[in-house]
Amino acid sequence: KAGVTQTPRYLIKTRGQQVTLSCSPISGHRSVSWYQQTPGQGLQFLFEYFSETQRNKGNFPGRFSGRQFSNSRSEMNVSTLELGDSALYLCASSPGGAAKNIQYFGAGTRLSVL
Amino acid sequence: TQLLEQSPQFLSIQEGENLTVYCNSSSVFSSLQWYRQEPGEGPVLLVTVVTGGEVKKLKRLTFQFGDARKDSSLHITAAQPGDTGLYLCAGAANYGGATNKLIFGTGTLLAVQP
C-alpha cells in the first residue's frame, strides 16, 4: 500500500503570495489532518477533514484553509503569506474507526517564505 | 489548553547507553502515541498506548502510559546510532469523540554517537 504522498516537497514563495499544498492519503483512509512544524512551536494542528467536511480546526488565522475531495485527497491553502509561515507542513491520514487516533504522516512540504 | 512537555529536550549519548524520555501533561488523554522523526521526513508511529499503566515493548524500546493517563515514558536500552532522531509524544485530545486531533509534545532530539 502506498503511503501518504505530499506535493510538492519544497516551495519558495515571497511575502503576500498564496500557496496550495496537496496531500494524497493512504488508500481507504477517509480522514486527513494537517499540521505545521516549526523549530520554535513544534508540531501544531491546523485542521482535519473527513468525508469532505472540516471536522476540527486548530488556532490558526483564516489565511489558512483547506478542503477535501470525494476521493479523500486534500489540499491546504495559505493566502497572503507572511515570513512566519515558513515551516514544514505535514499531512496525516487515519483509517478511522477503532484506530481513529493513529495517524500516518507524509514526508511534508517545506515552505520557505522570503 | 492541553500541553505535553517532553524532557529532556536534547540528549547526546554513546552507543550502548540506556536512556529515558518523559512526556508529561496536566490533562488526561484517551490514548498516547510515540513517533520518531528523521530529518526531512514526517513522523513515523512507533507505538500507541491506551490503558492507564500499560507497558509496551518494541525490541529495545519500552513505552509506559501513566496510571492516570496524563504522562508517558520511553526507555531505550543499549541505544544504537540508528535510534538517532526526534522523538515526539502525542496525545489524542478528544476523549470519546470522533475526531483525530493530536496534541504533540515539545520533542526530544536524540543523538547516539558510535
XYZ file of N, CA and C in Angstrom:
684
model
N 0.852 -1.197 0.000
C 0.000 0.000 0.000
C 0.871 1.224 0.000
N 0.610 2.173 -0.878
C 1.392 3.400 -0.908
C 1.096 4.209 0.350
N 2.112 4.966 0.781
C 1.945 5.808 1.969
C 1.291 7.120 1.618
N 1.331 8.048 2.549
C 0.787 9.384 2.341
C 1.752 10.165 1.452
N 1.220 10.747 0.404
C 2.052 11.482 -0.553
C 1.730 12.964 -0.510
N 2.778 13.759 -0.324
C 2.592 15.206 -0.307
C 3.380 15.832 -1.448
N 2.740 16.780 -2.116
C 3.430 17.507 -3.188
C 3.120 19.000 -3.085
N 4.071 19.863 -3.441
C 5.456 19.497 -3.751
C 6.243 19.244 -2.462
N 7.451 18.800 -2.551
C 8.284 18.604 -1.357
C 8.884 19.918 -0.867
N 9.173 20.810 -1.773
C 9.778 22.092 -1.422
C 9.105 23.211 -2.222
N 8.976 24.347 -1.545
C 8.372 25.528 -2.167
C 9.057 26.777 -1.646
N 9.299 27.705 -2.549
C 9.801 29.011 -2.140
C 8.840 30.055 -2.670
N 8.336 30.864 -1.763
C 7.397 31.922 -2.130
C 7.863 33.237 -1.507
N 7.246 34.323 -1.948
C 7.541 35.621 -1.355
C 6.323 36.105 -0.563
N 6.583 37.031 0.329
C 5.510 37.574 1.159
C 4.367 38.092 0.299
N 3.143 37.858 0.756
C 1.980 38.337 0.039
C 1.406 37.351 -0.962
N 2.223 36.397 -1.390
C 1.726 35.394 -2.329
C 0.841 34.386 -1.611
N 0.220 33.528 -2.385
C -0.536 32.439 -1.804
C 0.042 31.108 -2.301
N -0.283 30.038 -1.564
C 0.286 28.744 -1.906
C -0.749 27.650 -1.658
N -0.700 26.615 -2.468
C -1.571 25.451 -2.292
C -0.715 24.198 -2.196
N -0.951 23.430 -1.139
C -0.228 22.185 -0.917
C -1.194 21.025 -1.093
N -0.676 19.905 -1.569
C -1.538 18.771 -1.863
C -1.156 17.545 -1.055
N -2.155 16.730 -0.735
C -1.927 15.523 0.057
C -2.817 14.395 -0.455
N -2.205 13.274 -0.755
C -2.962 12.070 -1.112
C -2.838 11.061 0.020
N -3.946 10.719 0.676
C -3.870 9.818 1.833
C -3.660 8.367 1.406
N -3.418 7.547 2.389
C -3.330 6.097 2.142
C -4.696 5.618 1.647
N -4.676 4.746 0.667
C -5.919 4.242 0.090
C -6.841 3.686 1.179
N -8.085 4.139 1.163
C -9.052 3.670 2.155
C -9.174 4.567 3.380
N -8.210 5.457 3.583
C -8.279 6.392 4.716
C -9.145 7.580 4.328
N -10.120 7.889 5.180
C -11.026 8.985 4.863
C -10.737 10.251 5.654
N -9.905 10.130 6.669
C -9.566 11.293 7.491
C -8.182 11.815 7.093
N -8.119 13.119 6.882
C -6.843 13.771 6.572
C -6.662 14.954 7.505
N -5.516 15.010 8.162
C -5.203 16.125 9.059
C -3.968 16.845 8.554
N -3.899 18.134 8.878
C -2.737 18.943 8.506
C -2.104 19.515 9.755
N -0.771 19.566 9.747
C -0.005 20.104 10.866
C 1.079 21.032 10.322
N 1.425 22.023 11.139
C 2.555 22.897 10.839
C 3.662 22.588 11.836
N 4.881 22.420 11.338
C 6.014 22.154 12.230
C 7.087 23.222 12.056
N 7.403 23.901 13.149
C 8.471 24.897 13.172
C 9.386 24.617 14.345
N 10.651 25.066 14.268
C 11.574 24.821 15.375
C 11.091 25.433 16.690
N 10.427 26.579 16.615
C 10.018 27.257 17.838
C 8.734 26.725 18.452
N 7.782 26.362 17.617
C 6.456 25.945 18.100
C 6.224 24.445 18.025
N 7.107 23.723 17.387
C 6.894 22.283 17.263
C 5.784 21.977 16.273
N 5.129 20.848 16.501
C 4.048 20.404 15.625
C 2.716 20.932 16.134
N 2.041 21.704 15.297
C 0.755 22.271 15.696
C -0.336 21.861 14.711
N -1.464 21.487 15.262
C -2.607 21.020 14.485
C -3.263 22.186 13.745
N -3.479 22.005 12.442
C -4.158 23.019 11.637
C -5.634 22.696 11.488
N -5.945 21.581 10.856
C -7.331 21.142 10.709
C -7.390 19.693 10.263
N -8.607 19.147 10.368
C -8.855 17.766 9.970
C -10.083 17.724 9.079
N -10.001 16.925 8.030
C -11.123 16.726 7.134
C -11.517 15.255 7.125
N -12.818 15.048 7.057
C -13.364 13.694 6.985
C -14.577 13.744 6.061
N -14.571 12.919 5.064
C -15.670 12.889 4.085
C -16.010 14.285 3.592
N -14.983 15.006 3.190
C -15.095 16.326 2.555
C -15.557 17.427 3.505
N -15.653 17.135 4.797
C -16.099 18.133 5.777
C -14.989 18.405 6.781
N -14.826 19.679 7.128
C -13.847 20.003 8.162
C -14.431 19.601 9.504
N -13.742 18.723 10.197
C -14.284 18.170 11.443
C -13.669 18.822 12.678
N -12.487 19.422 12.518
C -11.837 20.048 13.659
C -10.848 21.082 13.131
N -10.606 22.101 13.938
C -9.744 23.188 13.480
C -8.850 23.639 14.626
N -7.610 23.942 14.317
C -6.677 24.462 15.303
C -6.751 25.967 15.370
N -5.830 26.558 16.138
C -5.825 28.005 16.362
C -4.937 28.728 15.364
N -5.343 28.737 14.130
C -4.612 29.437 13.091
C -5.532 30.468 12.441
N -4.942 31.550 11.902
C -5.794 32.577 11.276
C -6.496 32.053 10.033
N -7.495 32.816 9.602
C -8.307 32.424 8.465
C -7.551 32.351 7.147
N -6.298 32.839 7.142
C -5.493 32.740 5.914
C -5.181 31.272 5.582
N -5.302 30.444 6.587
C -5.061 29.010 6.398
C -6.409 28.316 6.160
N -6.526 27.664 5.051
C -7.765 26.966 4.741
C -7.455 25.644 4.062
N -8.460 24.815 3.982
C -8.245 23.532 3.335
C -9.528 23.020 2.736
N -9.391 21.913 2.044
C -10.570 21.226 1.536
C -10.213 19.778 1.265
N -11.250 18.978 1.137
C -11.046 17.561 0.831
C -11.980 17.189 -0.305
N -11.479 16.373 -1.195
C -12.245 15.962 -2.354
C -12.905 14.598 -2.111
N -13.768 14.217 -3.016
C -14.528 12.969 -2.839
C -13.622 11.733 -2.823
N -12.426 11.839 -3.368
C -11.501 10.698 -3.340
C -10.576 10.757 -2.123
N -10.911 11.633 -1.175
C -10.191 11.831 0.104
C -8.902 12.639 -0.032
N -8.488 12.930 -1.245
C -7.318 13.801 -1.402
C -7.634 15.167 -0.808
N -6.610 15.807 -0.286
C -6.845 17.089 0.391
C -5.852 18.134 -0.103
N -6.269 19.362 -0.042
C -5.399 20.497 -0.337
C -5.463 21.479 0.824
N -4.341 22.150 1.019
C -4.275 23.198 2.022
C -3.809 24.471 1.334
N -4.450 25.584 1.660
C -4.110 26.844 1.030
C -3.717 27.877 2.098
N -2.685 28.623 1.810
C -2.313 29.737 2.679
C -2.284 30.984 1.806
N -3.059 31.982 2.176
C -3.108 33.222 1.405
C -2.283 34.293 2.104
N -1.917 35.304 1.362
C -1.162 36.436 1.892
C -0.034 35.959 2.814
N 0.886 35.249 2.242
C 1.965 34.628 3.014
C 2.769 35.638 3.820
N 3.135 35.215 5.027
C 3.999 36.007 5.906
C 5.286 35.210 6.150
N 6.332 35.940 6.567
C 7.618 35.278 6.818
C 7.461 34.145 7.830
N 6.593 34.371 8.812
C 6.387 33.381 9.868
C 5.677 32.113 9.414
N 5.224 32.096 8.175
C 4.563 30.882 7.657
C 5.586 29.868 7.164
N 6.849 30.254 7.134
C 7.899 29.307 6.743
C 7.911 28.136 7.724
N 7.746 26.940 7.202
C 7.608 25.773 8.077
C 7.566 24.507 7.240
N 7.566 23.396 7.936
C 7.302 22.108 7.307
C 5.814 21.809 7.528
N 5.084 21.620 6.460
C 3.664 21.327 6.555
C 3.466 19.831 6.334
N 2.873 19.213 7.329
C 2.709 17.764 7.316
C 1.247 17.390 7.185
N 1.011 16.387 6.377
C -0.324 15.836 6.206
C -0.308 14.428 6.803
N -1.411 14.058 7.438
C -1.504 12.724 8.018
C -2.873 12.141 7.695
N -2.909 10.868 7.393
C -4.201 10.228 7.168
C -4.442 9.155 8.224
N -5.707 8.877 8.453
C -6.080 7.943 9.504
C -7.162 7.012 8.994
N -7.099 5.753 9.435
C -8.123 4.808 8.979
C -9.484 5.009 9.643
N -9.521 5.760 10.769
C -10.784 5.963 11.457
C -11.193 4.733 12.248
N -12.434 4.743 12.707
C -12.934 3.623 13.496
C -12.160 3.470 14.784
N -11.857 2.236 15.165
C -11.136 1.985 16.409
C -9.724 2.562 16.365
N -9.198 2.765 15.167
C -7.838 3.299 15.030
C -7.863 4.779 14.698
N -8.895 5.483 15.162
C -9.084 6.856 14.704
C -7.959 7.783 15.120
N -7.254 7.491 16.192
C -6.192 8.389 16.634
C -4.820 7.983 16.107
N -4.751 6.961 15.312
C -3.472 6.555 14.737
C -3.327 7.253 13.403
N -2.281 8.044 13.274
C -2.106 8.830 12.066
C -0.813 8.465 11.366
N -0.877 8.443 10.056
C 0.263 8.121 9.215
C 0.635 9.379 8.444
N 1.893 9.778 8.621
C 2.323 11.063 8.076
C 3.032 10.929 6.735
N 2.868 11.963 5.920
C 3.673 12.101 4.720
C 5.008 12.725 5.067
N 5.847 12.890 4.050
C 7.184 13.454 4.271
C 7.166 14.964 4.418
N 6.026 15.584 4.093
C 5.898 17.006 4.307
C 6.243 17.862 3.105
N 5.793 19.100 3.159
C 6.180 20.129 2.188
C 6.918 21.206 2.955
N 8.153 21.455 2.554
C 8.956 22.503 3.191
C 8.690 23.810 2.469
N 8.027 24.756 3.162
C 7.697 26.063 2.594
C 8.636 27.117 3.149
N 9.264 27.848 2.264
C 10.112 28.979 2.658
C 9.497 30.239 2.087
N 9.252 31.211 2.964
C 8.683 32.485 2.542
C 9.765 33.556 2.661
N 10.070 34.206 1.542
C 11.152 35.198 1.527
C 10.594 36.626 1.494
N -5.971 24.908 27.784
C -5.109 24.452 26.684
C -4.347 23.212 27.122
N -4.400 22.187 26.282
C -3.699 20.954 26.612
C -2.280 21.043 26.100
N -1.305 20.768 26.985
C 0.096 20.818 26.625
C 0.764 19.521 27.018
N 1.743 19.136 26.224
C 2.557 17.971 26.528
C 4.008 18.413 26.587
N 4.611 18.310 27.743
C 6.002 18.701 27.918
C 6.891 17.466 27.877
N 7.916 17.526 27.052
C 8.856 16.416 26.987
C 10.178 16.828 27.612
N 10.821 15.852 28.238
C 12.164 16.086 28.781
C 12.992 14.818 28.631
N 14.283 14.965 28.372
C 14.933 16.244 28.099
C 14.641 16.715 26.679
N 15.026 17.959 26.388
C 14.852 18.493 25.033
C 15.891 17.915 24.088
N 17.122 17.796 24.591
C 18.219 17.282 23.791
C 18.952 16.209 24.586
N 19.442 15.204 23.884
C 20.164 14.122 24.540
C 21.224 13.587 23.582
N 22.468 13.635 24.006
C 23.557 13.093 23.203
C 24.247 12.017 24.031
N 24.221 10.786 23.548
C 24.782 9.682 24.325
C 25.662 8.815 23.437
N 26.390 7.909 24.080
C 27.238 6.971 23.351
C 26.465 5.687 23.060
N 26.809 5.068 21.994
C 26.218 3.769 21.648
C 26.347 2.811 22.835
N 25.255 2.094 23.108
C 25.263 1.128 24.201
C 24.662 1.652 25.496
N 24.515 2.947 25.623
C 23.928 3.521 26.841
C 22.406 3.373 26.822
N 21.833 3.481 28.023
C 20.378 3.469 28.167
C 19.888 4.890 28.357
N 18.621 5.139 28.016
C 18.068 6.474 28.203
C 16.565 6.390 28.402
N 16.016 7.439 29.019
C 14.571 7.543 29.208
C 14.122 8.939 28.826
N 13.041 8.999 28.062
C 12.426 10.261 27.665
C 11.052 10.329 28.331
N 10.729 11.510 28.854
C 9.473 11.686 29.582
C 8.537 12.626 28.839
N 7.251 12.349 28.998
C 6.197 13.139 28.360
C 5.137 13.384 29.419
N 4.956 14.653 29.802
C 4.068 14.956 30.921
C 3.025 16.004 30.572
N 1.854 15.846 31.171
C 0.764 16.797 30.949
C -0.109 16.861 32.196
N -0.858 17.942 32.301
C -1.852 18.044 33.380
C -3.209 17.549 32.892
N -3.276 17.210 31.604
C -4.536 16.752 31.002
C -4.560 15.241 30.851
N -5.759 14.721 30.813
C -5.945 13.286 30.584
C -6.137 13.048 29.094
N -5.497 12.028 28.588
C -5.640 11.681 27.181
C -6.235 10.287 27.049
N -7.043 10.100 26.031
C -7.646 8.786 25.817
C -6.613 7.796 25.293
N -5.631 8.297 24.593
C -4.537 7.454 24.133
C -3.326 8.341 23.901
N -2.187 7.696 23.824
C -0.970 8.457 23.596
C -0.095 7.685 22.623
N 0.463 8.410 21.686
C 1.340 7.788 20.701
C 2.753 8.328 20.841
N 3.690 7.517 20.420
C 5.081 7.950 20.301
C 5.480 7.826 18.820
N 6.141 8.881 18.338
C 6.616 8.913 16.967
C 8.113 9.195 16.966
N 8.775 8.768 15.888
C 10.166 9.174 15.658
C 10.232 9.843 14.290
N 10.917 10.961 14.252
C 11.034 11.717 13.012
C 12.499 11.903 12.667
N 12.848 11.588 11.439
C 14.214 11.793 10.957
C 14.230 13.022 10.057
N 15.390 13.642 9.902
C 15.479 14.888 9.120
C 14.888 14.737 7.724
N 14.048 15.701 7.341
C 13.473 15.698 6.005
C 12.322 14.733 5.820
N 11.892 14.104 6.898
C 10.797 13.135 6.791
C 9.687 13.477 7.775
N 8.521 12.851 7.588
C 7.441 13.019 8.542
C 7.609 12.067 9.710
N 6.893 12.304 10.794
C 6.963 11.400 11.952
C 6.456 10.009 11.588
N 7.096 9.006 12.160
C 6.691 7.618 11.953
C 6.204 7.054 13.275
N 5.014 6.481 13.281
C 4.427 5.956 14.508
C 5.230 4.770 15.035
N 5.555 4.823 16.339
C 6.253 3.723 16.985
C 5.278 2.840 17.766
N 4.402 3.496 18.547
C 3.502 2.729 19.409
C 2.322 3.589 19.830
N 1.232 2.946 20.177
C 0.073 3.599 20.777
C -0.226 2.905 22.095
N -0.420 3.691 23.156
C -0.836 3.132 24.449
C -2.182 3.737 24.803
N -3.079 2.902 25.324
C -4.440 3.386 25.567
C -4.924 3.150 27.002
N -4.315 2.247 27.725
C -4.782 1.901 29.061
C -3.820 2.427 30.119
N -4.353 3.081 31.146
C -3.510 3.570 32.230
C -2.655 2.454 32.802
N -1.352 2.702 32.956
C -0.449 1.690 33.482
C 0.090 0.732 32.437
N -0.359 0.878 31.218
C 0.055 -0.052 30.154
C 1.536 0.071 29.850
N 2.168 -1.067 29.618
C 3.573 -1.119 29.217
C 3.663 -1.896 27.911
N 4.333 -1.302 26.930
C 4.533 -1.999 25.657
C 6.017 -2.021 25.331
N 6.437 -3.159 24.779
C 7.844 -3.286 24.395
C 7.954 -3.507 22.903
N 8.916 -2.796 22.313
C 9.184 -2.911 20.899
C 10.691 -3.070 20.773
N 11.131 -4.335 20.753
C 12.565 -4.644 20.715
C 13.259 -3.961 21.900
N 14.137 -3.007 21.653
C 14.869 -2.349 22.747
C 14.128 -1.147 23.320
N 12.943 -0.869 22.836
C 12.172 0.289 23.294
C 11.047 -0.180 24.213
N 10.900 0.479 25.351
C 9.824 0.179 26.297
C 9.026 1.452 26.530
N 7.725 1.369 26.341
C 6.826 2.510 26.484
C 5.898 2.249 27.660
N 5.650 3.294 28.444
C 4.731 3.164 29.573
C 3.764 4.327 29.577
N 2.499 4.030 29.838
C 1.458 5.049 29.981
C 1.165 5.169 31.463
N 1.127 6.373 31.985
C 0.893 6.572 33.402
C -0.479 6.082 33.834
N -0.601 5.750 35.104
C -1.864 5.227 35.631
C -3.032 6.183 35.386
N -2.768 7.473 35.508
C -3.811 8.485 35.338
C -3.952 8.952 33.899
N -3.221 8.360 33.005
C -3.233 8.681 31.561
C -2.875 10.146 31.306
N -1.958 10.684 32.117
C -1.509 12.062 31.903
C -0.043 12.115 31.482
N 0.665 10.995 31.605
C 2.078 11.028 31.298
C 2.525 9.701 30.710
N 3.702 9.736 30.093
C 4.226 8.535 29.462
C 5.741 8.606 29.445
N 6.372 7.470 29.293
C 7.825 7.450 29.178
C 8.237 6.464 28.098
N 9.396 6.763 27.550
C 10.010 5.892 26.538
C 11.417 5.568 27.023
N 11.696 4.296 27.172
C 13.019 3.867 27.620
C 13.682 3.084 26.492
N 14.911 3.469 26.172
C 15.676 2.753 25.141
C 16.859 2.074 25.813
N 16.984 0.798 25.593
C 18.089 0.016 26.145
C 19.167 -0.163 25.083
N 20.394 0.018 25.491
C 21.539 -0.194 24.579
C 21.342 0.554 23.269
N 21.272 1.875 23.366
C 20.985 2.713 22.197
C 21.997 2.481 21.074
N 21.500 2.605 19.842
C 22.330 2.436 18.652
C 22.237 3.704 17.802
N 23.226 3.950 16.952
C 23.175 5.148 16.098
C 21.883 5.248 15.286
N 21.294 4.129 14.916
C 20.031 4.131 14.168
C 18.849 4.653 14.971
N 19.038 4.800 16.280
C 17.964 5.354 17.119
C 17.954 6.882 17.070
N 18.943 7.476 16.451
C 19.033 8.936 16.357
C 17.809 9.499 15.661
N 17.270 10.578 16.229
C 16.109 11.221 15.632
C 15.370 12.078 16.640
N 14.276 12.646 16.193
C 13.415 13.457 17.060
C 12.273 12.568 17.542
N 12.138 12.431 18.834
C 11.086 11.614 19.415
C 9.961 12.524 19.893
N 8.760 12.205 19.463
C 7.586 13.020 19.771
C 6.511 12.168 20.427
N 5.963 12.662 21.516
C 4.779 12.016 22.055
C 3.573 12.832 21.579
N 2.430 12.200 21.487
C 1.237 12.884 21.009
C 0.024 12.298 21.699
N -0.794 13.176 22.261
C -1.987 12.723 22.948
C -3.222 12.989 22.126
N -4.159 12.065 22.175
C -5.439 12.243 21.491
C -6.285 13.174 22.336
N -6.706 14.304 21.737
C -7.304 15.389 22.510
C -8.800 15.263 22.715
N -9.484 14.458 21.953
C -10.941 14.396 22.046
C -11.378 13.046 22.583
N -11.459 12.962 23.876
C -11.790 11.702 24.513
C -13.202 11.276 24.136
N -13.319 10.125 23.547
C -14.634 9.609 23.179
C -15.199 10.231 21.926
N -14.488 11.239 21.384
C -15.013 11.898 20.204
C -14.598 11.218 18.915
N -15.082 11.747 17.827
C -14.811 11.110 16.543
C -13.592 11.689 15.843
N -13.118 12.819 16.313
C -12.076 13.485 15.549
C -10.699 12.945 15.888
N -9.739 13.320 15.087
C -8.393 12.791 15.171
C -7.359 13.810 15.616
N -7.759 14.866 16.284
C -6.805 15.898 16.664
C -5.799 15.343 17.655
N -4.530 15.502 17.338
C -3.453 15.096 18.233
C -2.745 16.327 18.769
N -2.423 16.297 20.043
C -1.597 17.330 20.668
C -0.196 16.755 20.776
N 0.765 17.395 20.122
C 2.117 16.882 20.119
C 2.945 17.483 21.244
N 3.854 16.683 21.747
C 4.799 17.152 22.738
C 5.852 18.037 22.103
N 6.690 18.604 22.958
C 7.713 19.554 22.525
C 8.894 18.875 21.835
N 9.006 17.554 21.954
C 10.028 16.812 21.233
C 11.312 16.620 22.014
N 11.961 15.487 21.777
C 13.280 15.199 22.339
C 14.190 14.798 21.194
N 15.246 15.578 21.001
C 16.195 15.286 19.933
C 17.312 14.410 20.486
N 17.376 13.191 19.972
C 18.349 12.209 20.455
C 19.447 11.993 19.420
N 20.683 12.054 19.882
C 21.832 11.746 19.022
C 22.634 10.639 19.697
N 22.801 9.538 18.989
C 23.564 8.422 19.530
C 24.878 8.342 18.763
N 25.972 8.567 19.480
C 27.300 8.577 18.858
C 27.880 7.155 18.818
N 28.451 6.792 17.661
C 29.037 5.431 17.564
C 30.312 5.308 18.398
